[in-house]
C-alpha positions as a printed Julia matrix, in Angstrom:
454×3 Matrix{Float64}:
  41.83  25.04   -6.32
  42.81  28.71   -6.67
  45.66  28.24   -4.2
  47.0   25.24   -6.18
  46.9   27.19   -9.44
  48.8   30.11   -7.81
  51.57  27.81   -6.5
  52.01  26.15   -9.9
  52.32  29.54  -11.62
  54.88  30.76   -9.08
  57.01  27.61   -9.54
  56.91  28.06  -13.33
  58.05  31.7   -13.13
  60.9   30.81  -10.74
  62.15  28.07  -13.07
  61.99  30.45  -16.04
  64.01  33.1   -14.19
  66.71  30.62  -13.25
  66.86  29.23  -16.79
  67.35  32.71  -18.28
  70.94  32.8   -16.99
  71.93  29.89  -19.24
  70.54  31.39  -22.43
  72.46  32.67  -25.5
  74.15  35.41  -23.4
  76.03  32.72  -21.37
  76.83  29.89  -23.81
  79.1   28.16  -21.3
  76.1   26.85  -19.46
  77.34  28.1   -16.04
  75.0   30.09  -13.88
  75.57  33.84  -13.88
  78.14  34.92  -11.25
  79.96  31.54  -11.05
  83.8   31.96  -11.1
  85.68  30.79  -14.18
  88.28  28.02  -13.84
  91.6   29.4   -12.5
  94.23  30.18  -15.1
  97.31  27.94  -15.09
 100.6   29.51  -14.0
 104.27  28.82  -14.71
 107.16  29.92  -12.5
 110.31  31.28  -14.16
 113.84  31.92  -12.87
 116.96  33.27  -14.58
 120.4   31.69  -14.09
 122.95  33.89  -15.85
 126.12  33.23  -13.88
 128.63  30.46  -13.18
 127.19  27.54  -11.24
 128.09  27.92   -7.55
 126.59  26.88   -4.19
 124.45  30.03   -4.34
 122.98  28.88   -7.67
 122.11  25.55   -6.07
 120.33  27.32   -3.2
 118.42  29.54   -5.63
 117.16  26.65   -7.79
 116.15  24.55   -4.77
 114.25  27.49   -3.25
 112.54  28.16   -6.6
 111.42  24.51   -6.83
 109.9   24.67   -3.36
 108.21  28.03   -3.97
 106.84  27.02   -7.38
 105.36  23.84   -5.83
 103.69  25.88   -3.09
 102.21  28.21   -5.71
 100.77  25.25   -7.61
 102.66  26.13  -10.79
 102.32  23.83  -13.78
 106.11  23.86  -14.24
 109.32  25.66  -13.33
 111.16  27.18  -16.3
 114.89  27.77  -15.76
 116.18  30.24  -18.34
 119.86  29.34  -18.51
 122.98  31.1   -19.76
 126.14  29.87  -18.04
 129.81  29.33  -18.91
 130.0   26.43  -16.44
 130.77  26.12  -12.77
 131.54  23.84   -9.88
 130.98  20.11  -10.36
 129.8   19.57   -6.78
 127.16  22.31   -7.07
 126.13  20.87  -10.44
 125.71  17.42   -8.9
 123.44  18.83   -6.18
 121.31  20.69   -8.74
 120.94  17.56  -10.88
 119.92  15.62   -7.78
 117.27  18.26   -7.0
 115.89  18.01  -10.56
 115.7   14.23  -10.32
 113.88  14.4    -6.97
 111.44  17.11   -8.07
 107.77  16.18   -8.54
 107.29  19.51  -10.31
 108.16  19.42  -14.05
 111.31  21.44  -14.73
 112.0   22.99  -18.12
 115.55  24.21  -18.77
 115.54  26.74  -21.59
 118.87  27.97  -22.93
 118.15  31.57  -23.85
 118.47  34.29  -25.19
 120.21  34.14  -28.56
 123.96  33.86  -28.03
 123.52  32.11  -24.68
 125.33  28.88  -23.83
 124.9   25.88  -21.61
 128.58  25.1   -21.36
 130.32  22.68  -19.03
 128.13  22.43  -15.91
 125.23  23.89  -17.91
 125.25  20.81  -20.15
 124.63  18.51  -17.18
 121.8   20.7   -15.87
 120.08  21.06  -19.25
 120.14  17.32  -19.93
 118.85  16.58  -16.41
 115.66  18.63  -16.92
 112.3   17.01  -17.62
 112.14  19.16  -20.76
 115.26  20.57  -22.42
 114.84  23.44  -24.86
 117.05  25.98  -26.59
 116.53  29.29  -28.32
 117.91  29.97  -31.82
 121.63  30.84  -31.99
 122.55  29.11  -28.74
 125.06  26.34  -27.95
 125.46  23.43  -25.58
 128.41  21.2   -24.69
 132.12  21.41  -23.84
 131.56  19.56  -20.56
 135.15  18.42  -20.12
 136.26  18.11  -16.47
 139.43  20.04  -17.38
 137.39  23.22  -17.77
 135.27  22.33  -14.78
 138.21  21.67  -12.52
 140.36  24.59  -13.62
 144.07  24.82  -14.12
 144.35  23.19  -17.52
 145.25  19.64  -18.54
 148.98  20.16  -18.06
 148.44  20.96  -14.4
 146.41  17.87  -13.62
 147.97  14.69  -12.35
 147.46  11.83  -14.81
 145.68   9.58  -12.32
 143.49  12.4   -11.01
 142.69  13.44  -14.56
 141.59   9.91  -15.43
 139.4    9.78  -12.33
 137.83  13.15  -13.15
 137.04  12.09  -16.71
 135.65   8.69  -15.7
 133.4   10.23  -13.07
 132.14  12.99  -15.37
 131.48  10.53  -18.21
 129.53   8.14  -16.0
 127.65  11.04  -14.42
 126.47  12.57  -17.69
 125.71   9.12  -19.16
 123.45   8.4   -16.18
 121.66  11.71  -16.72
 121.16  11.05  -20.45
 119.86   7.52  -19.84
 117.38   8.68  -17.2
 115.97  11.42  -19.43
 116.1    9.37  -22.64
 118.65  11.59  -24.36
 121.65  10.81  -26.59
 124.11   8.98  -24.34
 126.9    8.77  -26.93
 126.9   12.51  -27.55
 126.72  13.22  -23.82
 129.89  11.17  -23.27
 131.6   12.93  -26.19
 130.76  16.3   -24.59
 132.95  15.22  -21.67
 135.59  13.11  -23.4
 136.14  15.32  -26.46
 134.58  18.6   -25.23
 132.01  18.37  -28.03
 129.7   21.36  -28.46
 126.74  21.82  -30.82
 124.21  24.43  -31.85
 120.52  24.22  -30.98
 119.68  22.74  -34.42
 122.32  20.02  -34.11
 121.32  19.34  -30.51
 117.71  18.75  -31.62
 118.78  16.44  -34.45
 121.06  14.46  -32.12
 118.38  14.01  -29.48
 120.22  16.09  -26.89
 117.26  18.43  -26.34
 113.52  18.16  -26.89
 112.69  21.29  -28.84
 113.77  24.7   -30.13
 111.62  27.71  -29.23
 112.02  31.29  -30.42
 110.91  32.84  -27.12
 109.23  32.1   -23.8
 105.68  32.29  -25.2
 106.56  29.88  -28.02
 108.14  27.54  -25.46
 105.01  27.42  -23.3
 102.89  26.84  -26.4
 105.18  24.04  -27.61
 105.27  22.06  -24.37
 101.5   22.32  -23.79
 100.03  18.83  -23.73
 103.39  17.14  -23.21
 103.28  14.29  -20.7
 105.93  14.56  -17.97
 106.2   11.91  -15.26
 102.65  10.8   -16.05
 101.19  14.34  -15.86
 100.05  16.41  -18.82
 101.36  19.95  -18.99
  98.87  22.78  -19.51
 101.07  25.76  -20.25
  99.6   27.43  -23.34
  98.69  30.98  -22.34
  99.7   30.3   -18.74
 100.37  33.19  -16.41
 104.11  33.71  -15.89
 105.29  34.29  -12.31
 108.97  35.14  -11.94
 110.88  34.11   -8.82
 113.75  36.6    -8.4
 116.78  36.05   -6.2
 116.31  37.25   -2.67
 118.69  39.65   -0.95
 120.69  36.89    0.74
 121.24  35.01   -2.54
 122.33  38.16   -4.32
 124.73  39.12   -1.54
 126.24  35.66   -1.11
 126.58  35.24   -4.86
 128.41  38.57   -4.89
 130.97  37.78   -2.18
 131.76  34.29   -3.45
 133.27  35.73   -6.62
 137.07  35.25   -6.55
 137.62  38.96   -7.19
 135.56  39.88   -4.15
 137.25  37.2    -2.04
 140.64  38.71   -2.95
 139.38  42.19   -2.02
 138.02  40.86    1.27
 141.44  39.32    1.99
 143.13  42.66    1.37
 140.61  44.6     3.47
 141.03  42.11    6.33
 144.82  42.48    6.19
 144.77  46.28    5.93
 142.16  46.68    8.65
 143.82  44.41   11.22
 147.31  45.8    10.56
 145.91  49.33   10.72
 144.31  48.62   14.11
 147.51  47.06   15.47
 149.65  49.99   14.38
 147.09  52.55   15.59
 145.43  51.1    18.7
 142.04  52.61   19.45
 141.27  53.45   15.82
 138.29  51.03   16.04
 137.1   51.59   12.45
 140.06  49.78   10.78
 139.83  46.89   13.23
 136.05  46.46   12.92
 136.24  46.69    9.13
 139.03  44.12    9.02
 137.18  41.68   11.28
 133.94  41.97    9.25
 135.89  41.37    6.04
 137.58  38.37    7.64
 134.24  36.84    8.7
 132.78  37.29    5.22
 135.94  35.8     3.75
 135.67  32.73    6.01
 132.06  32.21    4.89
 132.98  32.54    1.22
 135.92  30.17    1.69
 133.63  27.58    3.25
 131.31  27.78    0.24
 134.04  27.73   -2.42
 136.78  25.11   -2.92
 139.79  27.33   -2.31
 143.38  26.11   -1.98
 144.68  26.16    1.61
 148.27  26.62    0.4
 147.2   29.95   -1.1
 146.07  31.24    2.28
 149.3   30.03    3.89
 151.32  31.99    1.33
 149.2   35.08    1.96
 149.84  34.74    5.7
 153.57  34.34    5.01
 153.48  37.51    2.91
 152.0   39.47    5.82
 154.67  38.11    8.18
 157.43  39.13    5.76
 155.93  42.58    5.27
 155.67  43.22    9.01
 159.16  41.8     9.68
 160.63  44.45    7.4
 159.67  47.09    9.99
 161.81  45.41   12.65
 164.67  43.99   10.6
 167.15  46.09    8.56
 166.72  43.9     5.46
 166.96  46.82    3.01
 163.68  45.88    1.26
 164.47  42.19    0.75
 161.62  41.08    3.01
 159.22  43.44    1.23
 160.21  41.9    -2.11
 159.85  38.37   -0.74
 156.46  39.3     0.7
 155.29  40.64   -2.66
 156.25  37.37   -4.36
 154.52  35.32   -1.64
 151.36  37.44   -1.91
 151.23  37.1    -5.7
 151.81  33.34   -5.65
 149.29  32.88   -2.83
 146.58  34.81   -4.68
 147.43  32.95   -7.89
 147.02  29.44   -6.48
 144.24  30.36   -4.03
 141.57  29.81   -6.69
 143.32  27.24   -8.9
 140.7   24.58   -8.06
 137.91  26.7    -9.56
 136.67  26.33  -13.16
 137.86  28.66  -15.87
 134.78  30.86  -15.58
 135.7   31.58  -11.95
 139.44  32.02  -12.39
 141.11  35.15  -11.04
 142.62  37.12  -13.91
 145.99  38.86  -13.9
 144.12  42.14  -14.26
 143.21  41.61  -10.59
 146.34  39.84   -9.37
 148.93  42.41  -10.46
 147.19  45.57   -9.12
 146.29  43.78   -5.86
 149.91  42.73   -5.34
 151.24  46.19   -6.15
 148.71  47.92   -3.88
 149.43  45.59   -0.96
 153.19  45.98   -1.39
 152.9   49.77   -1.47
 150.66  49.68    1.59
 153.26  47.82    3.62
 156.12  49.92    2.25
 154.23  52.95    3.54
 153.61  51.23    6.89
 157.28  50.32    7.24
 158.49  53.76    6.15
 156.15  55.56    8.54
 157.02  53.16   11.33
 160.75  53.74   10.94
 160.29  57.49   10.63
 158.24  57.64   13.82
 160.59  55.26   15.61
 163.64  57.47   15.03
 161.91  60.85   15.06
 162.47  63.12   18.08
 159.83  63.05   20.79
 157.04  65.56   20.26
 155.32  65.35   23.64
 156.4   65.3    27.3
 159.69  66.51   28.77
 161.63  64.45   26.18
 160.42  66.83   23.5
 162.4   69.64   25.19
 165.78  68.01   24.44
 167.63  70.11   21.88
 165.23  73.05   22.13
 166.84  76.48   21.87
 166.05  78.72   24.86
 167.15  82.01   26.47
 169.22  82.38   29.65
 167.5   84.64   32.2
 170.06  84.57   35.02
 173.66  83.57   34.39
 173.93  79.8    34.42
 176.99  78.1    35.87
 177.79  74.67   37.34
 176.15  75.86   40.56
 172.85  77.02   39.01
 170.94  79.7    37.18
 167.59  80.25   35.46
 166.23  79.88   31.93
 162.88  80.65   30.3
 161.18  77.71   28.5
 157.71  77.81   26.9
 156.4   80.49   29.24
 157.96  78.94   32.36
 161.08  79.61   34.43
 163.32  76.57   35.03
 166.4   76.02   37.16
 169.42  75.21   35.03
 173.07  74.18   35.31
 175.9   74.11   32.82
 179.48  72.82   32.72
 180.58  76.28   31.6
 179.21  79.65   32.52
 176.61  81.08   30.13
 175.82  84.81   30.61
 172.25  86.12   30.86
 170.63  86.83   27.52
 172.72  84.25   25.65
 170.97  81.53   23.65
 171.51  77.92   24.62
 170.08  74.45   24.12
 168.71  71.85   26.5
 170.98  68.83   26.68
 169.44  66.88   29.55
 166.58  66.97   32.06
 167.18  65.89   35.64
 163.94  66.19   37.59
 163.09  69.9    37.6
 166.56  71.03   36.59
 167.75  71.47   33.03
 171.29  70.91   31.93
 172.11  73.31   29.12
 174.98  73.92   26.7
 175.85  76.82   24.41
 174.01  76.67   21.12
 177.17  76.14   19.07
 178.23  73.24   21.28
 175.0   71.18   21.08
 175.4   69.68   17.57
 178.92  68.5    18.38
 177.7   66.77   21.51
 174.6   65.27   19.77
 176.7   63.44   17.21
 178.2   61.34   19.94
 174.89  59.5    20.47
 174.65  56.26   18.46
 172.32  56.16   15.47
 170.28  53.29   14.06
């Protein structure tokens, strides 16, 4: 009986101790020490450059990484003047295939989702804009570069038809304003964030990132409810490779790489064994080939650049009095001008780069040609040939039968057509084995003018 009473009391005390943890000090009802539910997270990336293949790689990597992290959504903070249509198409395809909700947010104030940015914004699961931002002007003229006057009529019609059908498909899939989307391509229409919201182009306007996450909380996307209010923000920065490749695929850098490749290879050819110019030129050439594979450059531009190099080098071997240099300068300028004509306006190469690059390259080859000619016709500075024309002193009288002279600390046998007394100055006219043929100093210039000049 006593034992039974003791066991009942012990059970009661144990229950009381366990129940104390769920009292007023822990209103949630969870036992003390139990972990709270994990806080939701949202991944964020910044796209603040023209849309290129590197941008496509960055967004695709961010989608994969955000999915692995278990993020509630991927927010793409966008500010772009446009970009390449092919890269835009691949990004839109990635957004359509993504199981992770993607929010494209045009920000900060003053930002724009122009041209290619319009396609990307409308393809997002949620499209948002900050105050004082714009969207639109998605005409294929600005996306293809070169201006309407430079486009063939048939090709222009094809470009417009494709772009219109492409953006209409995007708008239909995301339930946005199809008519305005087509007008953004056909008439290059552009609107502010307020007009875009009224027209049904975007879903909401948010003052900042925190307001955006608060506004989209509870929104149903692809059957899933977003829980983003107060979510932890995890930024996904560009990695080193994306930064580097984005850097070298700029037209300005591609032009510089072309120049470095030309200078380095020509420098190695003209100075064999220099190593540094040759290695630098080859590295620049490899980087240029990679960038050219990623960007839609015009092959005719590279052919003109190659022609310019041929003309520049030919000037060193042909007495063209600078005509080949001038022709090479024109070929270089035209080649650089049309090399990037297939790029959108935001990636065009400005004259502020073209003119100095042409002038610098022309001056480089003028210097190469000038130095080459000077060295070619300069007197020899090494070996026995360098002794021709040198003034020396006669030691023993020199006649047609022999004599001795003193040259650079050495005694040489010498002969002369006329007798030259000891102590008289003379010049070396010819070297025959170990014997020098000399002439009086005053006679050497007269004889030297008989040799033909270039």
